[in-house]
Tab-separated table of C-alpha atoms in Angstrom:
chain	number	residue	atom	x	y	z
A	1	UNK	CA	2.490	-15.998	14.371
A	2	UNK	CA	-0.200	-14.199	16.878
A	3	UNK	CA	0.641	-10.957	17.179
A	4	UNK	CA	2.839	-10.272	14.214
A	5	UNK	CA	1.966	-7.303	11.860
A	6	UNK	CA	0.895	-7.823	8.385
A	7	UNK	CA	3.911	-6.851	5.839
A	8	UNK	CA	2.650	-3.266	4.095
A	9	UNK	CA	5.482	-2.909	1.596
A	10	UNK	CA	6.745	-5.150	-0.915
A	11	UNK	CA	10.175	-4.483	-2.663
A	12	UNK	CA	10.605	-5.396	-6.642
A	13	UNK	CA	13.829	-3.229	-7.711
A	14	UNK	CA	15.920	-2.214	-4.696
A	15	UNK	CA	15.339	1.542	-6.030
A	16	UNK	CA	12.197	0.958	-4.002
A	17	UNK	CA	14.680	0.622	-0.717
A	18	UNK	CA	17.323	2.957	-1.545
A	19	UNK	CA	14.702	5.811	-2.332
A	20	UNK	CA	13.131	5.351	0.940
A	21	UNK	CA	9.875	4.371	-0.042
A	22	UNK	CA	9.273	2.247	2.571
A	23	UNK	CA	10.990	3.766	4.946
A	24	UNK	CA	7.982	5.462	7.085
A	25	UNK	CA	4.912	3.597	8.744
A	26	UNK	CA	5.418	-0.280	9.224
A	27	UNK	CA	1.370	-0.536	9.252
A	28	UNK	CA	-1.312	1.198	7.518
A	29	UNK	CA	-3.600	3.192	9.992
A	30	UNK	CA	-7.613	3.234	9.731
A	31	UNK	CA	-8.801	6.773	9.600
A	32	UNK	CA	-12.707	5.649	8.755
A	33	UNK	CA	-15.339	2.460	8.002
A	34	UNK	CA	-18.480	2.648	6.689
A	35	UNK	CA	-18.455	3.903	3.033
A	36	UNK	CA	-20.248	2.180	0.050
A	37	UNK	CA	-17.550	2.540	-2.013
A	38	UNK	CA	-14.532	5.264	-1.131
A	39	UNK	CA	-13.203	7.138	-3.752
A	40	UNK	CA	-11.305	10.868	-4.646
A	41	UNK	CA	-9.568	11.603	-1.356
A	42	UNK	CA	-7.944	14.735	-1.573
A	43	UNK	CA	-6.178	16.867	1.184
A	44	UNK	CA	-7.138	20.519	1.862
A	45	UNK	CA	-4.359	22.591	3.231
A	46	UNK	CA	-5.968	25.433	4.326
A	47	UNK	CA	-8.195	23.455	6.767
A	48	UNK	CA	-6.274	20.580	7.484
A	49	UNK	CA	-8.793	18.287	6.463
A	50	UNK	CA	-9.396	15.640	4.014
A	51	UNK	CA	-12.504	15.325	1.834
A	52	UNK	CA	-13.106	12.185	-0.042
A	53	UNK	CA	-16.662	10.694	-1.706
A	54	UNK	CA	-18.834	7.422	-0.816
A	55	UNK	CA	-20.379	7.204	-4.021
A	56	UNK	CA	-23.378	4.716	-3.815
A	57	UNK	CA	-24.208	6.799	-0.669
A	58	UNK	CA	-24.440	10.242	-2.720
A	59	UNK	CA	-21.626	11.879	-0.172
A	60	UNK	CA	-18.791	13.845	0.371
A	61	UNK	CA	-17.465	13.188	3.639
A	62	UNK	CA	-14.833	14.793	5.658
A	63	UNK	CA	-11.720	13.911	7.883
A	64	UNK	CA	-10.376	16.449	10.455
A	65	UNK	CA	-6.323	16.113	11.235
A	66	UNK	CA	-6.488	17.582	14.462
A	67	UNK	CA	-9.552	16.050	15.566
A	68	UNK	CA	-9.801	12.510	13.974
A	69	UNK	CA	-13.434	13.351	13.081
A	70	UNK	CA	-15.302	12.755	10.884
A	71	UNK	CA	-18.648	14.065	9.026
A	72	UNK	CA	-20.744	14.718	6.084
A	73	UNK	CA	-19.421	17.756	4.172
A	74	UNK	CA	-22.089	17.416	1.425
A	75	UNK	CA	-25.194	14.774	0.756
A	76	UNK	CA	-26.745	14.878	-1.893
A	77	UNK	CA	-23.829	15.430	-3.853
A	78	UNK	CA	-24.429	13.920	-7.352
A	79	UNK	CA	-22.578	10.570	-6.496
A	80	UNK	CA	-19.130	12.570	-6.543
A	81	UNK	CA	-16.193	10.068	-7.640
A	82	UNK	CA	-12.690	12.025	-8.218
A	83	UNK	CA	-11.902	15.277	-6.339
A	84	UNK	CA	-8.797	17.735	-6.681
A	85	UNK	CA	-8.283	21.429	-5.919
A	86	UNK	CA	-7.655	24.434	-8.349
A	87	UNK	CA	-5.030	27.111	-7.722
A	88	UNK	CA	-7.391	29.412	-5.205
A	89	UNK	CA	-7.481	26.156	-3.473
A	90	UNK	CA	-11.301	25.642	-4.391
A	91	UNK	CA	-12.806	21.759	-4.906
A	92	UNK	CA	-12.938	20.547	-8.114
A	93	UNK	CA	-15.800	17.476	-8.140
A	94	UNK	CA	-16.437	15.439	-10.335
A	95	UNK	CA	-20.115	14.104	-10.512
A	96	UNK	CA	-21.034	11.041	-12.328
A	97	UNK	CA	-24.755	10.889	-11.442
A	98	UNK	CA	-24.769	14.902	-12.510
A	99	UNK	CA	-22.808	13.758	-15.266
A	100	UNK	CA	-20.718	17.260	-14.823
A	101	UNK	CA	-17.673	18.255	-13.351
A	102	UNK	CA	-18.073	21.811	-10.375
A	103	UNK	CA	-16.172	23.899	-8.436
A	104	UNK	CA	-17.339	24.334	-4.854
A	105	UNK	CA	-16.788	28.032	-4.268
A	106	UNK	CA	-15.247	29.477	-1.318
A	107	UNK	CA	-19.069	30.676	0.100
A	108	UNK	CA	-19.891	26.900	-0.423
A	109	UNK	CA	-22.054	27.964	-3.517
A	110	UNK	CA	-21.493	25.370	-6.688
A	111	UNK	CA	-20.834	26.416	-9.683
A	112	UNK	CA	-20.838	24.018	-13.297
A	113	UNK	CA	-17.579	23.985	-15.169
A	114	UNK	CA	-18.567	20.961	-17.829
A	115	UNK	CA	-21.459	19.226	-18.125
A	116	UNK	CA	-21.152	19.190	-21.994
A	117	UNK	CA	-19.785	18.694	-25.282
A	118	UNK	CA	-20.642	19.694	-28.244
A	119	UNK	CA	-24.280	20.004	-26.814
A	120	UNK	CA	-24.220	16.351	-25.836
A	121	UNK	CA	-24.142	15.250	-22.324
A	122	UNK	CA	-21.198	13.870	-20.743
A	123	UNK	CA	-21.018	10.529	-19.766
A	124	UNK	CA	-20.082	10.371	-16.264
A	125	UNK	CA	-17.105	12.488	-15.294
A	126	UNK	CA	-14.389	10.433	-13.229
A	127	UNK	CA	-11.666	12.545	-12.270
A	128	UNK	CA	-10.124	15.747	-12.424
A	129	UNK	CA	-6.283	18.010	-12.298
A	130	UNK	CA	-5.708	21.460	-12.906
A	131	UNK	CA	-3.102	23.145	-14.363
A	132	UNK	CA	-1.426	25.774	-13.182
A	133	UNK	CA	-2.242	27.982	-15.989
A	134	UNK	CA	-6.352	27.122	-14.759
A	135	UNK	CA	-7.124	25.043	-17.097
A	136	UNK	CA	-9.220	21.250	-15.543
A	137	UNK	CA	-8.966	18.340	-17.774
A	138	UNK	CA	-11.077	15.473	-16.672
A	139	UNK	CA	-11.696	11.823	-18.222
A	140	UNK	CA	-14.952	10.777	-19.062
A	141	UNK	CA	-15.601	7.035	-18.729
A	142	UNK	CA	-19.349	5.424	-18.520
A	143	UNK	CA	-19.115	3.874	-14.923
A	144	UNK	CA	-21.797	6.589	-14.066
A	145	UNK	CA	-24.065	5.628	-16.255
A	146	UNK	CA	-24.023	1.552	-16.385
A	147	UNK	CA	-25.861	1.151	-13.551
A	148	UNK	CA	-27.990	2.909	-10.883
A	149	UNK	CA	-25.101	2.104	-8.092
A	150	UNK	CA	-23.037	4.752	-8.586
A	151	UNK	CA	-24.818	7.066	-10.570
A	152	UNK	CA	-28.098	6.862	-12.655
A	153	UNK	CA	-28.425	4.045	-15.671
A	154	UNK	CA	-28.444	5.900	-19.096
A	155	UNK	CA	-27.132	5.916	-22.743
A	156	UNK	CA	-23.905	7.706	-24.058
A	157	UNK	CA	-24.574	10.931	-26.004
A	158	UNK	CA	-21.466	11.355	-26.614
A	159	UNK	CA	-20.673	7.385	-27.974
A	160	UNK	CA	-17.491	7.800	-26.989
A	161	UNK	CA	-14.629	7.773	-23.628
A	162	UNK	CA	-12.712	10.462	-23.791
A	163	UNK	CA	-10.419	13.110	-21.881
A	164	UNK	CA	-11.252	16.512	-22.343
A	165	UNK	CA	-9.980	20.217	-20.963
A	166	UNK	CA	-11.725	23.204	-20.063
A	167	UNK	CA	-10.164	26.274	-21.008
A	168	UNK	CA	-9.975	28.487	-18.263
A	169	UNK	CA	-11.200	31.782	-20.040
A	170	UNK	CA	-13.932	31.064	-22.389
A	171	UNK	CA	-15.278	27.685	-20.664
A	172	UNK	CA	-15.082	25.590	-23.579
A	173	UNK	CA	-15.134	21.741	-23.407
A	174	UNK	CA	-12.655	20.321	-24.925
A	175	UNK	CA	-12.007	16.877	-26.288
A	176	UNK	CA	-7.983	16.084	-25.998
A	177	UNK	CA	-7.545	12.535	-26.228
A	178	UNK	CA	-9.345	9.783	-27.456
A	179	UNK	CA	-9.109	5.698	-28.224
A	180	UNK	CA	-9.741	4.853	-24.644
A	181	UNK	CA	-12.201	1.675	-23.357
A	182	UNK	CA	-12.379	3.490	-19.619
A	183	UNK	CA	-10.371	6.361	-18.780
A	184	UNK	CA	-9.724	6.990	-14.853
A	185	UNK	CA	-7.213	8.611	-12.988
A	186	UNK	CA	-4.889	11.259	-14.449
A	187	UNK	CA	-2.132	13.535	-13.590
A	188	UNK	CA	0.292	15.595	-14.708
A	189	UNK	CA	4.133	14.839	-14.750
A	190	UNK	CA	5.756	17.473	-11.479
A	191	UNK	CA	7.241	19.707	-14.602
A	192	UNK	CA	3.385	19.873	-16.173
A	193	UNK	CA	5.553	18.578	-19.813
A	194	UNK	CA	3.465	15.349	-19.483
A	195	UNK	CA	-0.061	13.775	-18.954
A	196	UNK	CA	-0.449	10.424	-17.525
A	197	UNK	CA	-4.036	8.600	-17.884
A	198	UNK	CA	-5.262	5.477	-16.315
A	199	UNK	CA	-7.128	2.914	-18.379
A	200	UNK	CA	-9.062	0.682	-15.804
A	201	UNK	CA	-10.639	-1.824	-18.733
A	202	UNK	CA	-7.558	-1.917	-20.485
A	203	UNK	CA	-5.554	-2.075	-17.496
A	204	UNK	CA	-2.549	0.270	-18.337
A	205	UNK	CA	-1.131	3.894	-18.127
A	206	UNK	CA	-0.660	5.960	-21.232
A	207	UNK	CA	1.664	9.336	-21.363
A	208	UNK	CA	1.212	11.844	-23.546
A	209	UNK	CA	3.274	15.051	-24.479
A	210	UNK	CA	1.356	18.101	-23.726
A	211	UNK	CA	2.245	20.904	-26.166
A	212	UNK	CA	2.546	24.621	-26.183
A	213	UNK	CA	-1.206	24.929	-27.301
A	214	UNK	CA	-1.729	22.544	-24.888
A	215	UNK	CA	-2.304	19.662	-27.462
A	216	UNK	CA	-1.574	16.328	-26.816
A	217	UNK	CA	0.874	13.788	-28.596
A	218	UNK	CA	1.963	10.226	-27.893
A	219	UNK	CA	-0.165	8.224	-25.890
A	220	UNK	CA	2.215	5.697	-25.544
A	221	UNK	CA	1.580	2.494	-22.752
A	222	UNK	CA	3.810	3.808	-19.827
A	223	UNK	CA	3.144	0.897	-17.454
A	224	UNK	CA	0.438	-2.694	-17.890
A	225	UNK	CA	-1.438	-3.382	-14.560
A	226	UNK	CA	-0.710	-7.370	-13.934
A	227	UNK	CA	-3.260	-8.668	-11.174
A	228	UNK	CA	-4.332	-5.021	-10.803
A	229	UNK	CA	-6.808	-3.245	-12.795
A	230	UNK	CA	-5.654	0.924	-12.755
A	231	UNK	CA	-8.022	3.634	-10.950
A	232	UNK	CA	-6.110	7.091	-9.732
A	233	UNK	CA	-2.357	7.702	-10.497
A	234	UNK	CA	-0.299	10.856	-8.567
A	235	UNK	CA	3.290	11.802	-8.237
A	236	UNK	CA	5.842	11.965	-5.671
A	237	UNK	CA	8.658	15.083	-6.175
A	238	UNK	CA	11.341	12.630	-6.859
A	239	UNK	CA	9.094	11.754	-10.273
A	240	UNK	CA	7.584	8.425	-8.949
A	241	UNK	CA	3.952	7.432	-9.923
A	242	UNK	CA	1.958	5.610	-7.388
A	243	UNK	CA	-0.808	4.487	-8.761
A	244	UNK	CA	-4.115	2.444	-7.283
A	245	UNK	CA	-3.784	-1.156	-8.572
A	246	UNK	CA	-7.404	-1.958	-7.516
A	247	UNK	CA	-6.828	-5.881	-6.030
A	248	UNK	CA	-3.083	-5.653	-6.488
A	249	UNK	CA	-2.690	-2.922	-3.595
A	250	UNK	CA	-0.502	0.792	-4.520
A	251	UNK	CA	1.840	-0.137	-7.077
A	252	UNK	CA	4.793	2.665	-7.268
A	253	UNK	CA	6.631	3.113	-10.397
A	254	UNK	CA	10.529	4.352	-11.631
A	255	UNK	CA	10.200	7.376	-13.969
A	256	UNK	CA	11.342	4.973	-16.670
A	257	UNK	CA	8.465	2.749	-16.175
A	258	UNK	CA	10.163	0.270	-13.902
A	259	UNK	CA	7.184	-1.006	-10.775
A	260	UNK	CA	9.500	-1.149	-7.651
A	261	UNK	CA	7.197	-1.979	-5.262
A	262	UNK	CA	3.899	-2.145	-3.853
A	263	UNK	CA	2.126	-1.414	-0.907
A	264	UNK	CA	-0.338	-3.951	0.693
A	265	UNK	CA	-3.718	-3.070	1.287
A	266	UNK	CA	-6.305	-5.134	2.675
A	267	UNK	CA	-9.448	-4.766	-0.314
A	268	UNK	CA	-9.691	-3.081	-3.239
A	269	UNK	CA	-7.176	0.193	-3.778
A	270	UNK	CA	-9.668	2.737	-5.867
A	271	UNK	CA	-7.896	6.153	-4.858
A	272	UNK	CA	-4.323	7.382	-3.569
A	273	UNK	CA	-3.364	10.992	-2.518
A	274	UNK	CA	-0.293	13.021	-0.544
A	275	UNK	CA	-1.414	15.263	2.203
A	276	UNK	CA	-0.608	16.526	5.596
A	277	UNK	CA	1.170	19.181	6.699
A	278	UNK	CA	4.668	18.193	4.932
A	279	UNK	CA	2.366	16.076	1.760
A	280	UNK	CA	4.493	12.783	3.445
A	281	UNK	CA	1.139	11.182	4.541
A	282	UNK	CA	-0.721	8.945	1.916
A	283	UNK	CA	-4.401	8.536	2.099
A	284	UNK	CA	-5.761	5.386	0.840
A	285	UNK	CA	-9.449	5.051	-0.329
A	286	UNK	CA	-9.734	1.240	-0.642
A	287	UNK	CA	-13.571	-0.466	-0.347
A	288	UNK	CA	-15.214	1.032	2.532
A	289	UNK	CA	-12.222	2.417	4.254
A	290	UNK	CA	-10.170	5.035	4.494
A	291	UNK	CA	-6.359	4.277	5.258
A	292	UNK	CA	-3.542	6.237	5.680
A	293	UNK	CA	0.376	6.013	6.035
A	294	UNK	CA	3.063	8.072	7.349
A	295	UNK	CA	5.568	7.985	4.195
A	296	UNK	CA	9.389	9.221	4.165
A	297	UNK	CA	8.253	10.485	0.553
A	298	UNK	CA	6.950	13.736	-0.189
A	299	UNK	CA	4.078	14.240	-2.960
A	300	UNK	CA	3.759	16.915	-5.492
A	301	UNK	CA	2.222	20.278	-4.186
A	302	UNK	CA	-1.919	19.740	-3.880
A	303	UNK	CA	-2.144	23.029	-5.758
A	304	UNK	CA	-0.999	24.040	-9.176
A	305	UNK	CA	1.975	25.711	-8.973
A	306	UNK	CA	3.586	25.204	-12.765
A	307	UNK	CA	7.205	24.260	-14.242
């Protein structure tokens, strides 16, 4: 009917209506147009802004909250794809056509925390969490590198897709878990017990157990995609993982693995994060746009903070 608004939620277990989900914005709002491909949105308390990457364009851009504008926080900036913040609330970027992961110092200076392992160049870095003990782990997939898009076309030192940690003392690269055909997105579980990692070719979540040496065990398939293909994943505080189903829109899942429900979005989700002042707003990096929406749900602190 003219006029009428398109539906942005869709209910699959009625957990998804009793918990709220869908209980803020009826409509998804358009913050910006114009990217390439919009990736690693990620909100920046201090400043009340958002920062988020147009990869084929080589940029970082930048949202203001109070102001609605927007501008170019960084170009060239090594075709930056996921973004997160470490506990001094400096930028974590990961960038594939560097093929290295930096930290964006508080005097704007950049500084390299991984660029390699074992003396072999990393593929093309994807995206990134820290710890609250300092520590960044980051996947390591070959998007980067297949093509001059989104990074520059190149070969695979390394052979291999991997996840890896840094150690936050003695800098050293470290390869955690393996067996992967394209990493993407990961996260810790709210109590930091558990690590959750996107596959986008084999369209699923694994879980692993993170140990006291900060090993990992397990890896088992925590939820399958469907019509979606997996990028970033990130938690609510009630334990909830919302995850960017690509075509198939935000997909939220039960901590037991149950999806139970979705939110529509017009194009292709890539990224999801929680921000604002109260982390109840969801910003949505789908194609060229940048989306967000008002949620009664509350996501996981943006910095480290620990069990």
């Amino acid at each position: 009917m003219p006029g009428e608004q398109p539906q942005t939620y869709e209910t699959l277990d009625e957990r998804f209506r009793t918990g709220l989900c869908q209980a803020g914005d009826s409509r998804l709002e358009t913050l910006f147009e114009g990217c390439r491909w919009a990736e690693g949105p990620v909100y920046v308390p201090a400043g009340r802004y958002l920062l988020w990457s147009d990869i084929p364009n080589d940029r970082l851009l930048r949202w203001d909250e109070t102001t609605g504008a927007v501008g170019v926080f960084r170009t060239p900036a090594g075709h930056p794809n996921g973004n997160t913040l470490d506990g001094q609330g400096r930028l974590v970027t990961c960038e594939q056509g560097n093929r290295r992961v930096t930290r964006t110092e508080h005097d704007g200076s950049v500084t390299v925390i991984a660029e390699r392992f074992r003396g072999k160049r990393l593929n093309s870095p994807n995206d990134a969490v820290v710890r609250s003990d300092g520590s960044i782990w980051f996947s390591d997939p070959e998007f980067g590198i297949a093509s001059d898009y989104e990074g520059h076309r190149g070969e695979s030192e390394i052979g291999a897709r991997n996840v890896y940690r840094v150690d936050p003392g003695s800098g050293e690269v470290r390869l955690v878990a393996d067996g992967f055909q394209g990493p993407n997105g990961l996260v810790f579980s709210p109590d930091e017990r558990r690590l959750y990692v996107s596959d986008s070719i084999a369209n699923h979540i694994r879980v692993f157990d993170v140990q006291d040496d900060s090993t990992l065990t397990g890896g088992d398939v925590f939820a399958v995609g469907g019509n979606g293909h997996f990028d970033n994943i990130r938690f609510d505080d009630a334990g909830r993982l919302w995850a960017a189903a690509m075509h198939d829109g935000v997909h939220c899942y039960d901590p037991d693995g149950t999806l139970l429900g979705r939110v529509l979005v017009p194009g292709t989700v890539a990224n999801v994060r929680f921000g604002g002042a109260r982390r109840n707003r969801m910003f949505i990096a789908a194609d060229t746009t940048l989306y967000s929406l008002m949620m009664s749900v509350t996501g996981t602190p943006a910095l480290p903070t620990g069990p």
